Amino acid sequence: MAMEYESNNWIWDWLYSSTHLFGGLMVTAALLGFSTSYFGGVGVFPSYGWSNFGIFLKKRRERKHIRVYMDGCFDLMHYGHANALRQAKALGDELVVGVVSDEEIVANKGPPVLSMEERLALVSGLKWVDQVIANAPYAITEKFMNTLFNEHKIDYIIHGDDPCLLPDGSDAYALAKKAGRYKQIKRTEGVSSTDIVGRILSSMKDDKSSEGDSCKRQQSQRGQLSQFLPTSRRIVQFSNGKGPGPNARIVYIDGAFDLFHAGHVEILKKARQLGDFLLVGIHADHIVSEQRGMPYPVMHLLERTLAVLACRYVDEVIIGAPWGVTKDMITTFNISLVVHGTISENNALLPGETDPYAVPKSLGIFRMLESPKSITTSSVAQRIVANHEAYMKRNAKKTQSEKKYYEEKAYVAGD
């Protein structure tokens, strides 16, 4: 009987897609007094009973496509954000991501470092994201929640297990929880946007105070390293797990990919369009430090690796790639084309420095790509410093105003 059922799978697919017609046949059969044994004898319908068949149809109808929603500021995108969205996608079939508006971020957290356009590029570039909603509200209001459920067909709203409180102390996801449409994921420990800002500000401050003393700068940087301890399992979770096909055109691009930003996403997208498989070389920490100086890299090698692996345009990475592209590399990885962007932290060679792309150039497989965006890791770091300085000035003015207010109040009281 099992073989008979397998051989007639097309019939079950037809029945599932034609339930109204099948229902009519069943009513007709009942009126004519046909028994189930008759249908079993025909060899078309299995004779394991109509009750089991009813369960079968019910299960087929219950196979619902689940859409989940997760929102965030996604300012200074890091592997913690990526891992949160990876976990959210695992709770459904499609992941819709809301990117909070600049105005809402200013009102709830302070000015963002990255623009809305840059944050949208970062989120859209993640391999787990299926749809993006721009200018989402910071709090899940009843109106927006109804929009998610009715217009975007969202089944569940997702957030991490860390509290998300509004300025008045209330839970930003209270309504979603009350509606029974809320699911929670585990926060990725060891990294946050606040932590990254702290690393940059601390390193900039220490770089100025220890100017001329490279030993002090190196000691300072070692004290700012991330507390994240990556595992092979986490790398596997982020990896595609697929190699190139036998005749694939493999494109290679390398870099530091520090403070992964929209410029990185766009150049990786452009590189991927030139072939079938994109291999990305990520330079080791000491190479980045030698080429760019302190305080770089801000993110250590494995943090940068996870950020690159999370990008939908990346197929594979070389962790700790050498500065120069060698002939052995080209042969080993069967590289068809080596590319490099026009916007980079260090496009100009220093006197006496060997061109890292000399070999692919000699083989005629090197191409410069026009970088779609002018943003760089240094420009992101400069924005962070500028935001901090503006914040300090505002606080200083506020403190002076409060001091004057209390002095005047004390004077009046004394009078």
Coordinates of C-alpha atoms in Angstrom, one line a residue:
M1 CA 0.0 0.0 0.0
A2 CA 2.9 2.4 0.7
M3 CA 4.2 2.0 -2.8
E4 CA 0.7 2.5 -4.2
Y5 CA 0.4 5.8 -2.3
E6 CA 3.8 7.0 -3.5
S7 CA 2.9 6.3 -7.1
N8 CA -0.2 8.4 -6.9
N9 CA 1.3 11.6 -5.3
W10 CA 0.1 13.6 -8.3
I11 CA -3.5 12.8 -7.3
W12 CA -3.0 14.1 -3.8
D13 CA -1.5 17.3 -5.1
W14 CA -4.5 17.7 -7.4
L15 CA -6.9 17.0 -4.5
Y16 CA -5.1 19.5 -2.3
S17 CA -5.4 22.2 -5.0
S18 CA -9.0 21.3 -5.9
T19 CA -10.6 20.8 -2.4
H20 CA -14.0 22.3 -3.5
L21 CA -14.2 19.8 -6.4
F22 CA -13.2 16.9 -4.2
G23 CA -15.8 17.9 -1.6
G24 CA -18.4 17.7 -4.4
L25 CA -17.2 14.2 -5.3
M26 CA -17.5 13.1 -1.7
V27 CA -21.1 14.4 -1.4
T28 CA -22.0 12.6 -4.6
A29 CA -20.4 9.4 -3.4
A30 CA -22.3 9.6 -0.2
L31 CA -25.6 10.1 -1.9
L32 CA -25.0 7.2 -4.3
G33 CA -24.2 5.0 -1.3
F34 CA -20.7 4.1 -2.4
S35 CA -18.5 2.7 0.3
T36 CA -14.9 3.6 1.0
S37 CA -14.0 0.0 0.1
Y38 CA -15.1 0.7 -3.4
F39 CA -12.7 3.6 -3.8
G40 CA -9.9 1.6 -2.2
G41 CA -10.5 -1.2 -4.7
V42 CA -10.2 1.2 -7.7
G43 CA -6.5 1.7 -6.7
V44 CA -6.7 5.5 -6.9
F45 CA -7.5 6.3 -3.3
P46 CA -5.6 4.6 -0.4
S47 CA -7.8 2.4 1.8
Y48 CA -6.4 3.6 5.1
G49 CA -9.6 5.4 6.0
W50 CA -11.2 8.8 5.4
S51 CA -10.4 10.0 8.9
N52 CA -6.7 9.7 8.2
F53 CA -7.2 11.4 4.8
G54 CA -9.0 14.2 6.6
I55 CA -6.0 14.7 8.9
F56 CA -3.7 14.7 5.8
L57 CA -5.7 17.5 4.1
K58 CA -5.8 19.5 7.4
K59 CA -2.0 19.3 7.8
R60 CA -1.6 20.4 4.2
R61 CA -3.8 23.4 4.8
E62 CA -2.0 24.3 8.0
R63 CA 1.3 24.8 6.3
K64 CA 1.4 28.6 6.7
H65 CA 4.1 30.9 5.5
I66 CA 5.4 32.7 8.6
R67 CA 6.5 36.3 8.3
V68 CA 8.4 37.8 11.2
Y69 CA 9.3 41.4 11.9
M70 CA 12.3 42.9 13.8
D71 CA 13.3 46.5 14.1
G72 CA 16.3 48.5 15.2
C73 CA 18.4 51.6 14.7
F74 CA 21.2 49.5 13.2
D75 CA 23.7 52.4 13.6
L76 CA 27.3 51.1 13.4
M77 CA 26.2 47.7 12.1
H78 CA 28.1 44.9 13.8
Y79 CA 28.0 41.1 14.0
G80 CA 25.7 41.4 17.0
H81 CA 23.0 43.0 14.8
A82 CA 23.7 40.3 12.2
N83 CA 23.3 37.5 14.6
A84 CA 20.1 38.9 16.0
L85 CA 18.6 39.0 12.5
R86 CA 19.9 35.5 11.8
Q87 CA 18.1 34.2 14.9
A88 CA 14.9 36.2 13.9
K89 CA 14.9 34.6 10.4
A90 CA 15.1 31.2 12.0
L91 CA 11.7 31.8 13.6
G92 CA 9.9 32.2 10.3
D93 CA 10.1 31.9 6.6
E94 CA 10.5 35.6 5.7
L95 CA 12.2 38.3 7.7
V96 CA 11.0 41.9 7.4
V97 CA 13.2 44.5 9.1
G98 CA 12.2 48.0 10.2
V99 CA 14.9 50.6 10.3
V100 CA 14.1 53.3 12.8
S101 CA 13.9 56.9 11.5
D102 CA 16.6 59.5 12.2
E103 CA 14.1 61.6 14.1
E104 CA 13.0 58.8 16.4
I105 CA 16.6 57.9 17.1
V106 CA 17.4 61.5 18.1
A107 CA 14.3 61.6 20.3
N108 CA 15.1 58.3 22.1
K109 CA 18.9 57.8 22.0
G110 CA 20.7 60.8 20.4
P111 CA 21.9 61.6 16.9
P112 CA 22.8 58.6 14.8
V113 CA 26.3 58.2 13.2
L114 CA 25.0 56.8 9.9
S115 CA 22.3 58.3 7.7
M116 CA 19.1 56.5 6.9
E117 CA 20.4 55.7 3.4
E118 CA 23.5 54.1 4.8
R119 CA 21.7 52.1 7.4
L120 CA 19.2 50.9 4.8
A121 CA 22.1 49.7 2.6
L122 CA 23.6 47.8 5.5
V123 CA 20.4 46.1 6.5
S124 CA 19.4 45.3 3.0
G125 CA 22.8 43.8 2.4
L126 CA 22.4 41.1 5.1
K127 CA 21.8 37.6 3.8
W128 CA 18.9 36.9 6.2
V129 CA 16.8 39.9 5.4
D130 CA 13.9 39.6 2.9
Q131 CA 12.3 43.0 3.1
V132 CA 13.1 46.4 4.7
I133 CA 10.7 49.0 6.0
A134 CA 12.3 52.5 6.2
N135 CA 11.5 55.1 8.9
A136 CA 10.0 52.6 11.3
P137 CA 8.9 54.0 14.7
Y138 CA 11.0 53.4 17.8
A139 CA 8.1 52.0 19.8
I140 CA 5.5 49.5 18.5
T141 CA 2.4 51.6 18.6
E142 CA -1.1 50.2 18.1
K143 CA -1.4 51.9 14.8
F144 CA 1.9 50.6 13.5
M145 CA 1.3 47.1 14.9
N146 CA -2.0 46.9 13.0
T147 CA -0.1 48.0 9.9
L148 CA 2.4 45.2 10.4
F149 CA -0.3 42.6 10.9
N150 CA -2.8 43.7 8.1
E151 CA -0.6 45.3 5.4
H152 CA 2.7 43.5 5.8
K153 CA 1.1 40.2 6.9
I154 CA 3.4 39.9 9.9
D155 CA 2.8 36.9 12.2
Y156 CA 5.3 37.7 15.0
I157 CA 7.3 40.7 16.2
I158 CA 10.8 39.8 17.4
H159 CA 13.2 41.4 19.8
G160 CA 16.2 40.4 21.9
D161 CA 16.1 39.5 25.6
D162 CA 17.7 42.8 26.6
P163 CA 15.1 45.4 27.8
C164 CA 14.0 48.1 25.4
L165 CA 12.6 51.0 27.3
L166 CA 11.1 54.3 26.2
P167 CA 12.0 57.6 27.8
D168 CA 9.0 57.3 30.1
G169 CA 10.3 53.8 31.3
S170 CA 7.6 51.8 29.5
D171 CA 8.3 48.7 27.4
A172 CA 8.6 49.5 23.7
Y173 CA 7.1 46.0 22.9
A174 CA 4.3 45.9 25.5
L175 CA 1.5 45.9 22.9
A176 CA 3.0 43.1 20.8
K177 CA 3.4 41.0 24.0
K178 CA -0.2 41.8 25.0
A179 CA -1.4 40.7 21.6
G180 CA 0.4 37.3 21.9
R181 CA 2.4 38.0 18.8
Y182 CA 5.9 38.6 20.4
K183 CA 8.9 36.3 20.3
Q184 CA 12.3 36.7 21.9
I185 CA 15.8 35.9 20.8
K186 CA 19.1 35.8 22.7
R187 CA 21.2 38.9 22.7
T188 CA 24.8 38.5 21.4
E189 CA 27.1 39.2 24.2
G190 CA 30.5 41.0 23.9
V191 CA 29.5 43.8 21.4
S192 CA 27.2 46.8 21.1
S193 CA 27.2 50.1 19.3
T194 CA 28.0 51.8 22.6
D195 CA 31.0 49.5 23.1
I196 CA 32.4 50.4 19.6
V197 CA 31.9 54.1 20.1
G198 CA 33.8 53.7 23.4
R199 CA 36.7 51.9 21.7
I200 CA 37.0 54.6 19.1
L201 CA 36.8 57.5 21.6
S202 CA 39.2 55.8 24.0
S203 CA 41.7 55.0 21.3
M204 CA 41.6 58.5 19.9
K205 CA 42.2 60.0 23.4
D206 CA 45.0 57.6 24.2
D207 CA 46.5 58.1 20.8
K208 CA 46.9 61.8 21.5
S209 CA 48.1 61.4 25.1
S210 CA 50.8 58.8 24.0
E211 CA 51.8 60.5 20.8
G212 CA 55.4 59.6 19.9
D213 CA 55.4 56.5 22.1
S214 CA 54.4 53.5 20.0
C215 CA 54.8 51.1 23.0
K216 CA 52.2 53.1 25.0
R217 CA 49.8 53.2 22.0
Q218 CA 50.1 49.4 21.5
Q219 CA 49.4 48.8 25.3
S220 CA 46.4 51.1 25.1
Q221 CA 45.0 49.3 22.1
R222 CA 45.4 45.9 23.7
G223 CA 43.3 47.2 26.6
Q224 CA 40.4 48.1 24.2
L225 CA 40.0 44.7 22.5
S226 CA 36.6 43.2 22.3
Q227 CA 35.3 40.8 24.9
F228 CA 33.6 38.7 22.3
L229 CA 35.0 35.1 22.1
P230 CA 34.1 33.7 18.7
T231 CA 33.6 29.9 18.1
S232 CA 33.8 27.8 15.0
R233 CA 30.0 27.2 15.4
R234 CA 29.3 30.9 15.1
I235 CA 31.4 31.1 12.0
V236 CA 29.6 28.1 10.5
Q237 CA 26.2 29.8 11.3
F238 CA 27.3 32.8 9.3
S239 CA 28.9 30.9 6.4
N240 CA 27.1 29.9 3.2
G241 CA 28.7 26.5 3.4
K242 CA 28.9 26.2 -0.4
G243 CA 31.9 26.1 -2.6
P244 CA 32.2 27.4 -6.2
G245 CA 30.9 25.3 -9.1
P246 CA 33.4 23.5 -11.4
N247 CA 33.4 26.3 -14.0
A248 CA 32.7 29.2 -11.7
R249 CA 34.2 32.6 -12.3
I250 CA 35.8 33.5 -9.0
V251 CA 36.3 37.1 -8.1
Y252 CA 38.6 38.1 -5.3
I253 CA 38.6 41.4 -3.3
D254 CA 40.5 42.1 -0.1
G255 CA 40.7 44.7 2.6
A256 CA 40.3 45.4 6.3
F257 CA 36.5 45.8 6.3
D258 CA 36.8 47.6 9.6
L259 CA 33.6 49.2 11.1
F260 CA 31.7 47.4 8.3
H261 CA 29.7 50.2 6.5
A262 CA 27.5 50.9 3.5
G263 CA 30.6 51.5 1.3
H264 CA 31.8 48.0 2.0
V265 CA 28.3 46.6 1.1
E266 CA 28.2 48.5 -2.2
I267 CA 31.7 47.5 -3.4
L268 CA 31.1 43.9 -2.5
K269 CA 27.8 43.9 -4.5
K270 CA 29.6 45.4 -7.5
A271 CA 32.4 42.8 -7.2
R272 CA 29.9 39.9 -7.0
Q273 CA 28.2 41.0 -10.2
L274 CA 31.5 40.4 -12.1
G275 CA 31.4 36.6 -11.5
D276 CA 29.7 33.6 -10.0
F277 CA 31.5 33.4 -6.7
L278 CA 32.9 36.2 -4.5
L279 CA 36.0 35.4 -2.4
V280 CA 36.9 38.1 0.2
G281 CA 40.3 38.4 1.8
I282 CA 40.2 39.9 5.3
H283 CA 43.6 41.3 6.4
A284 CA 45.0 40.3 9.8
D285 CA 45.1 42.9 12.6
H286 CA 48.8 43.5 12.4
I287 CA 48.7 44.2 8.7
V288 CA 45.8 46.7 9.2
S289 CA 47.7 48.4 12.0
E290 CA 50.9 48.6 9.9
Q291 CA 49.2 50.1 6.9
R292 CA 46.8 52.5 8.7
G293 CA 48.5 53.1 12.0
M294 CA 46.8 53.2 15.4
P295 CA 44.0 53.0 16.5
Y296 CA 43.1 50.7 13.6
P297 CA 41.6 48.1 13.4
V298 CA 38.8 49.1 15.7
M299 CA 37.3 45.6 15.3
H300 CA 39.6 42.6 15.6
L301 CA 40.0 40.0 12.8
L302 CA 37.2 37.6 13.8
E303 CA 34.7 40.4 14.4
R304 CA 35.4 41.7 10.9
T305 CA 35.1 38.2 9.5
L306 CA 31.6 37.7 10.9
A307 CA 30.5 41.1 9.5
V308 CA 31.8 40.2 6.0
L309 CA 30.3 36.7 6.1
A310 CA 26.9 38.2 7.0
C311 CA 26.8 40.1 3.7
R312 CA 24.6 38.5 1.1
Y313 CA 27.1 39.1 -1.7
V314 CA 29.9 37.2 -0.1
D315 CA 30.4 33.5 -0.8
E316 CA 33.6 32.8 1.1
V317 CA 36.4 34.5 3.0
I318 CA 40.1 34.1 3.7
I319 CA 40.6 34.9 7.4
G320 CA 43.9 36.7 7.8
A321 CA 44.6 37.2 4.1
P322 CA 48.1 38.3 3.1
W323 CA 48.7 41.9 2.1
G324 CA 49.9 41.0 -1.4
V325 CA 48.0 38.7 -3.8
T326 CA 50.4 35.9 -4.7
K327 CA 50.4 33.5 -7.6
D328 CA 49.9 30.6 -5.2
M329 CA 46.7 32.2 -4.0
I330 CA 45.4 32.7 -7.5
T331 CA 46.2 29.1 -8.4
T332 CA 44.9 27.6 -5.1
F333 CA 41.6 29.4 -5.2
N334 CA 41.3 29.4 -9.0
I335 CA 40.8 33.2 -9.0
S336 CA 39.6 34.6 -12.3
L337 CA 39.6 38.3 -11.4
V338 CA 41.1 40.4 -8.7
V339 CA 39.4 43.8 -8.0
H340 CA 39.9 46.8 -5.8
G341 CA 37.8 49.9 -5.1
T342 CA 38.8 53.4 -6.0
I343 CA 37.9 54.6 -2.5
S344 CA 40.2 53.2 0.1
E345 CA 42.1 54.2 3.2
N346 CA 45.5 53.5 1.6
N347 CA 45.4 53.5 -2.2
A348 CA 48.7 55.4 -2.5
L349 CA 51.8 53.3 -2.1
L350 CA 54.5 54.4 0.3
P351 CA 58.1 54.9 -1.1
G352 CA 59.8 51.5 -1.5
E353 CA 56.5 49.6 -0.9
T354 CA 55.7 46.7 -3.2
D355 CA 52.4 46.9 -5.1
P356 CA 50.1 44.2 -3.4
Y357 CA 48.4 43.7 -6.8
A358 CA 51.6 43.4 -8.9
V359 CA 51.0 39.6 -9.7
P360 CA 47.3 39.9 -10.8
K361 CA 48.3 42.9 -12.9
S362 CA 51.1 41.0 -14.6
L363 CA 48.6 38.2 -15.4
G364 CA 46.0 40.7 -16.8
I365 CA 43.4 39.7 -14.2
F366 CA 43.2 42.9 -12.2
R367 CA 40.5 45.6 -12.4
M368 CA 39.9 48.8 -10.4
L369 CA 36.2 49.3 -9.5
E370 CA 34.6 52.7 -9.1
S371 CA 33.5 52.8 -5.5
P372 CA 29.7 53.6 -5.3
K373 CA 30.1 55.5 -2.0
S374 CA 32.8 57.8 -0.6
I375 CA 32.3 56.6 3.0
T376 CA 35.4 55.1 4.7
T377 CA 36.2 53.6 8.2
S378 CA 38.1 56.8 9.0
S379 CA 35.2 59.0 8.1
V380 CA 32.8 56.9 10.3
A381 CA 35.3 57.3 13.2
Q382 CA 35.5 61.1 12.6
R383 CA 31.7 61.3 12.7
I384 CA 31.7 59.5 16.1
V385 CA 34.3 61.9 17.5
A386 CA 32.3 64.9 16.1
N387 CA 29.1 63.7 17.6
H388 CA 30.8 63.1 21.0
E389 CA 32.3 66.6 21.0
A390 CA 28.9 68.2 20.1
Y391 CA 27.4 66.2 23.0
M392 CA 30.0 67.4 25.4
K393 CA 29.5 71.0 24.4
R394 CA 25.7 70.7 24.9
N395 CA 26.3 69.2 28.3
A396 CA 28.8 71.9 29.2
K397 CA 26.3 74.7 28.2
K398 CA 23.5 72.9 30.1
T399 CA 25.7 72.6 33.2
Q400 CA 26.6 76.3 33.0
S401 CA 22.9 77.3 32.6
E402 CA 21.9 75.1 35.5
K403 CA 24.7 76.6 37.7
K404 CA 23.6 80.1 36.8
Y405 CA 19.9 79.2 37.5
Y406 CA 20.7 77.8 41.0
E407 CA 23.0 80.8 41.8
E408 CA 20.2 83.2 40.9
K409 CA 17.7 81.2 42.9
A410 CA 20.0 81.2 45.9
Y411 CA 20.5 84.9 45.6
V412 CA 16.8 85.6 45.5
A413 CA 16.2 83.2 48.4
G414 CA 18.9 85.0 50.4
D415 CA 17.4 88.4 49.6

